[in-house]
mmCIF file of C-alpha atoms in Angstrom:
data_model
loop_
_atom_site.group_PDB
_atom_site.id
_atom_site.type_symbol
_atom_site.label_atom_id
_atom_site.label_comp_id
_atom_site.label_asym_id
_atom_site.label_seq_id
_atom_site.Cartn_x
_atom_site.Cartn_y
_atom_site.Cartn_z
ATOM 1 C CA UNK Z 25 13.985 16.416 -1.761
ATOM 2 C CA UNK Z 26 10.674 15.896 0.021
ATOM 3 C CA UNK Z 27 9.599 13.647 2.849
ATOM 4 C CA UNK Z 28 6.168 12.069 2.842
ATOM 5 C CA UNK Z 29 3.906 10.130 5.155
ATOM 6 C CA UNK Z 30 1.884 7.667 3.090
ATOM 7 C CA UNK Z 31 -1.153 5.655 4.199
ATOM 8 C CA UNK Z 32 -1.944 2.458 2.241
ATOM 9 C CA UNK Z 33 -4.776 -0.024 2.081
ATOM 10 C CA UNK Z 34 -5.651 -3.128 0.106
ATOM 11 C CA UNK Z 35 -8.785 -5.241 -0.142
ATOM 12 C CA UNK Z 36 -10.292 -8.220 -1.902
ATOM 13 C CA UNK Z 37 -13.990 -8.447 -2.726
ATOM 14 C CA UNK Z 38 -15.311 -11.766 -1.433
ATOM 15 C CA UNK Z 39 -18.003 -13.695 -3.268
ATOM 16 C CA UNK Z 40 -17.056 -12.232 -6.670
ATOM 17 C CA UNK Z 41 -15.810 -14.055 -9.761
ATOM 18 C CA UNK Z 42 -12.008 -13.991 -9.705
ATOM 19 C CA UNK Z 43 -11.947 -12.182 -6.336
ATOM 20 C CA UNK Z 44 -11.116 -8.710 -7.653
ATOM 21 C CA UNK Z 45 -8.525 -6.870 -5.576
ATOM 22 C CA UNK Z 46 -7.969 -3.183 -4.964
ATOM 23 C CA UNK Z 47 -5.235 -1.021 -3.499
ATOM 24 C CA UNK Z 48 -4.920 2.625 -2.567
ATOM 25 C CA UNK Z 49 -2.611 5.160 -0.997
ATOM 26 C CA UNK Z 50 -2.738 8.747 0.194
ATOM 27 C CA UNK Z 51 0.506 10.731 0.438
ATOM 28 C CA UNK Z 52 0.757 13.585 2.920
ATOM 29 C CA UNK Z 53 3.167 16.401 3.666
ATOM 30 C CA UNK Z 54 2.335 17.558 7.137
ATOM 31 C CA UNK Z 55 -1.446 17.397 7.461
ATOM 32 C CA UNK Z 56 -2.114 17.980 3.757
ATOM 33 C CA UNK Z 57 -2.913 15.190 1.286
ATOM 34 C CA UNK Z 58 -0.736 15.941 -1.752
ATOM 35 C CA UNK Z 59 -1.495 12.835 -3.827
ATOM 36 C CA UNK Z 60 -3.803 9.864 -3.834
ATOM 37 C CA UNK Z 61 -4.208 6.767 -5.961
ATOM 38 C CA UNK Z 62 -6.568 3.831 -6.064
ATOM 39 C CA UNK Z 63 -7.230 1.074 -8.543
ATOM 40 C CA UNK Z 64 -7.637 -2.591 -9.314
ATOM 41 C CA UNK Z 65 -4.576 -4.786 -8.830
ATOM 42 C CA UNK Z 66 -3.639 -8.415 -9.394
ATOM 43 C CA UNK Z 67 -3.496 -10.052 -5.977
ATOM 44 C CA UNK Z 68 -4.056 -13.619 -4.810
ATOM 45 C CA UNK Z 69 -5.243 -12.560 -1.346
ATOM 46 C CA UNK Z 70 -5.690 -9.541 0.900
ATOM 47 C CA UNK Z 71 -2.047 -9.555 2.054
ATOM 48 C CA UNK Z 72 -0.931 -9.412 -1.576
ATOM 49 C CA UNK Z 73 -3.328 -6.484 -2.153
ATOM 50 C CA UNK Z 74 -1.861 -4.687 0.883
ATOM 51 C CA UNK Z 75 1.672 -5.349 -0.397
ATOM 52 C CA UNK Z 76 0.682 -3.991 -3.817
ATOM 53 C CA UNK Z 77 -0.591 -0.798 -2.148
ATOM 54 C CA UNK Z 78 2.764 -0.407 -0.364
ATOM 55 C CA UNK Z 79 4.636 -0.990 -3.629
ATOM 56 C CA UNK Z 80 2.510 1.580 -5.498
ATOM 57 C CA UNK Z 81 3.161 4.118 -2.735
ATOM 58 C CA UNK Z 82 6.920 3.517 -2.723
ATOM 59 C CA UNK Z 83 7.085 3.734 -6.526
ATOM 60 C CA UNK Z 84 5.200 7.037 -6.385
ATOM 61 C CA UNK Z 85 7.672 8.360 -3.786
ATOM 62 C CA UNK Z 86 10.648 7.157 -5.844
ATOM 63 C CA UNK Z 87 9.309 9.097 -8.828
ATOM 64 C CA UNK Z 88 9.544 12.224 -6.682
ATOM 65 C CA UNK Z 89 13.030 11.393 -5.379
ATOM 66 C CA UNK Z 90 11.702 11.395 -1.836
ATOM 67 C CA UNK Z 91 13.801 10.314 1.141
ATOM 68 C CA UNK Z 92 12.836 9.329 4.653
ATOM 69 C CA UNK Z 93 9.404 8.141 3.555
ATOM 70 C CA UNK Z 94 7.108 6.722 6.238
ATOM 71 C CA UNK Z 95 4.519 4.246 4.974
ATOM 72 C CA UNK Z 96 1.635 3.079 7.162
ATOM 73 C CA UNK Z 97 -0.770 0.184 6.621
ATOM 74 C CA UNK Z 98 -3.402 -1.376 8.856
ATOM 75 C CA UNK Z 99 -2.251 -4.853 7.808
ATOM 76 C CA UNK Z 100 -0.017 -6.468 10.427
ATOM 77 C CA UNK Z 101 0.472 -9.392 8.041
ATOM 78 C CA UNK Z 102 1.884 -7.094 5.345
ATOM 79 C CA UNK Z 103 4.249 -5.368 7.784
ATOM 80 C CA UNK Z 104 5.498 -8.685 9.207
ATOM 81 C CA UNK Z 105 5.969 -10.061 5.691
ATOM 82 C CA UNK Z 106 8.029 -7.025 4.646
ATOM 83 C CA UNK Z 107 10.084 -7.225 7.836
ATOM 84 C CA UNK Z 108 11.238 -10.725 7.188
ATOM 85 C CA UNK Z 109 8.669 -13.502 7.030
ATOM 86 C CA UNK Z 110 9.635 -15.269 3.830
ATOM 87 C CA UNK Z 111 6.581 -16.482 1.979
ATOM 88 C CA UNK Z 112 7.340 -17.830 -1.476
ATOM 89 C CA UNK Z 113 4.165 -16.511 -3.079
ATOM 90 C CA UNK Z 114 5.248 -12.932 -2.246
ATOM 91 C CA UNK Z 115 8.955 -13.172 -3.179
ATOM 92 C CA UNK Z 116 8.821 -10.996 -6.307
ATOM 93 C CA UNK Z 117 6.867 -8.117 -4.783
ATOM 94 C CA UNK Z 118 8.923 -8.285 -1.567
ATOM 95 C CA UNK Z 119 12.136 -7.936 -3.562
ATOM 96 C CA UNK Z 120 10.763 -4.767 -5.181
ATOM 97 C CA UNK Z 121 9.457 -3.337 -1.897
ATOM 98 C CA UNK Z 122 12.675 -4.004 0.017
ATOM 99 C CA UNK Z 123 14.804 -2.444 -2.746
ATOM 100 C CA UNK Z 124 12.675 0.721 -2.674
ATOM 101 C CA UNK Z 125 12.758 0.853 1.139
ATOM 102 C CA UNK Z 126 16.547 0.853 0.981
ATOM 103 C CA UNK Z 127 16.730 3.454 -1.813
ATOM 104 C CA UNK Z 128 14.205 5.796 -0.197
ATOM 105 C CA UNK Z 129 15.401 5.222 3.372
ATOM 106 C CA UNK Z 130 11.771 4.376 4.006
ATOM 107 C CA UNK Z 131 9.976 2.562 6.783
ATOM 108 C CA UNK Z 132 6.763 0.538 6.664
ATOM 109 C CA UNK Z 133 4.754 0.451 9.872
ATOM 110 C CA UNK Z 134 1.456 -0.821 11.199
ATOM 111 C CA UNK Z 135 -1.259 1.650 12.181
ATOM 112 C CA UNK Z 136 -4.696 0.872 13.694
ATOM 113 C CA UNK Z 137 -7.514 0.695 11.146
ATOM 114 C CA UNK Z 138 -9.201 3.838 12.468
ATOM 115 C CA UNK Z 139 -6.021 5.824 11.739
ATOM 116 C CA UNK Z 140 -6.033 4.554 8.148
ATOM 117 C CA UNK Z 141 -9.567 5.648 7.259
ATOM 118 C CA UNK Z 142 -8.606 7.911 4.343
ATOM 119 C CA UNK Z 143 -6.750 5.157 2.444
ATOM 120 C CA UNK Z 144 -9.507 2.682 3.321
ATOM 121 C CA UNK Z 145 -12.058 5.064 1.802
ATOM 122 C CA UNK Z 146 -10.037 5.311 -1.415
ATOM 123 C CA UNK Z 147 -9.883 1.520 -1.629
ATOM 124 C CA UNK Z 148 -13.644 1.211 -1.102
ATOM 125 C CA UNK Z 149 -14.227 3.875 -3.766
ATOM 126 C CA UNK Z 150 -12.207 1.825 -6.282
ATOM 127 C CA UNK Z 151 -14.225 -1.287 -5.385
ATOM 128 C CA UNK Z 152 -17.529 0.583 -5.845
ATOM 129 C CA UNK Z 153 -16.439 1.741 -9.323
ATOM 130 C CA UNK Z 154 -15.710 -1.876 -10.225
ATOM 131 C CA UNK Z 155 -19.104 -3.083 -8.992
ATOM 132 C CA UNK Z 156 -21.056 -0.586 -11.119
#
């Protein structure tokens, strides 16, 4: 059983047809990045993209039977939504996130943007691939 610290980010490209959205995460053990993921996701807004990044990270951790997972995002809106703000447009993804939090004994916390630079870079990289 492993414990991980995972940094997540989500973004939406403004001024683009269909507002393409991207999410990313970087999983660490100690100070070493042991896994990373980034890609395009279906999201109606930036909070949904951030929530999708959290979900992807938790699903990755569940696949490794991790416990005590700490997830960090620079989105206060995503953290507040997960912690209890009930917004109907996020109900399905929140159900999945909350179930995984319980199973993994995980926590989702806010971190300042400058402390989330690695995940932000992965998200930007995914967006650049899309724009090419």
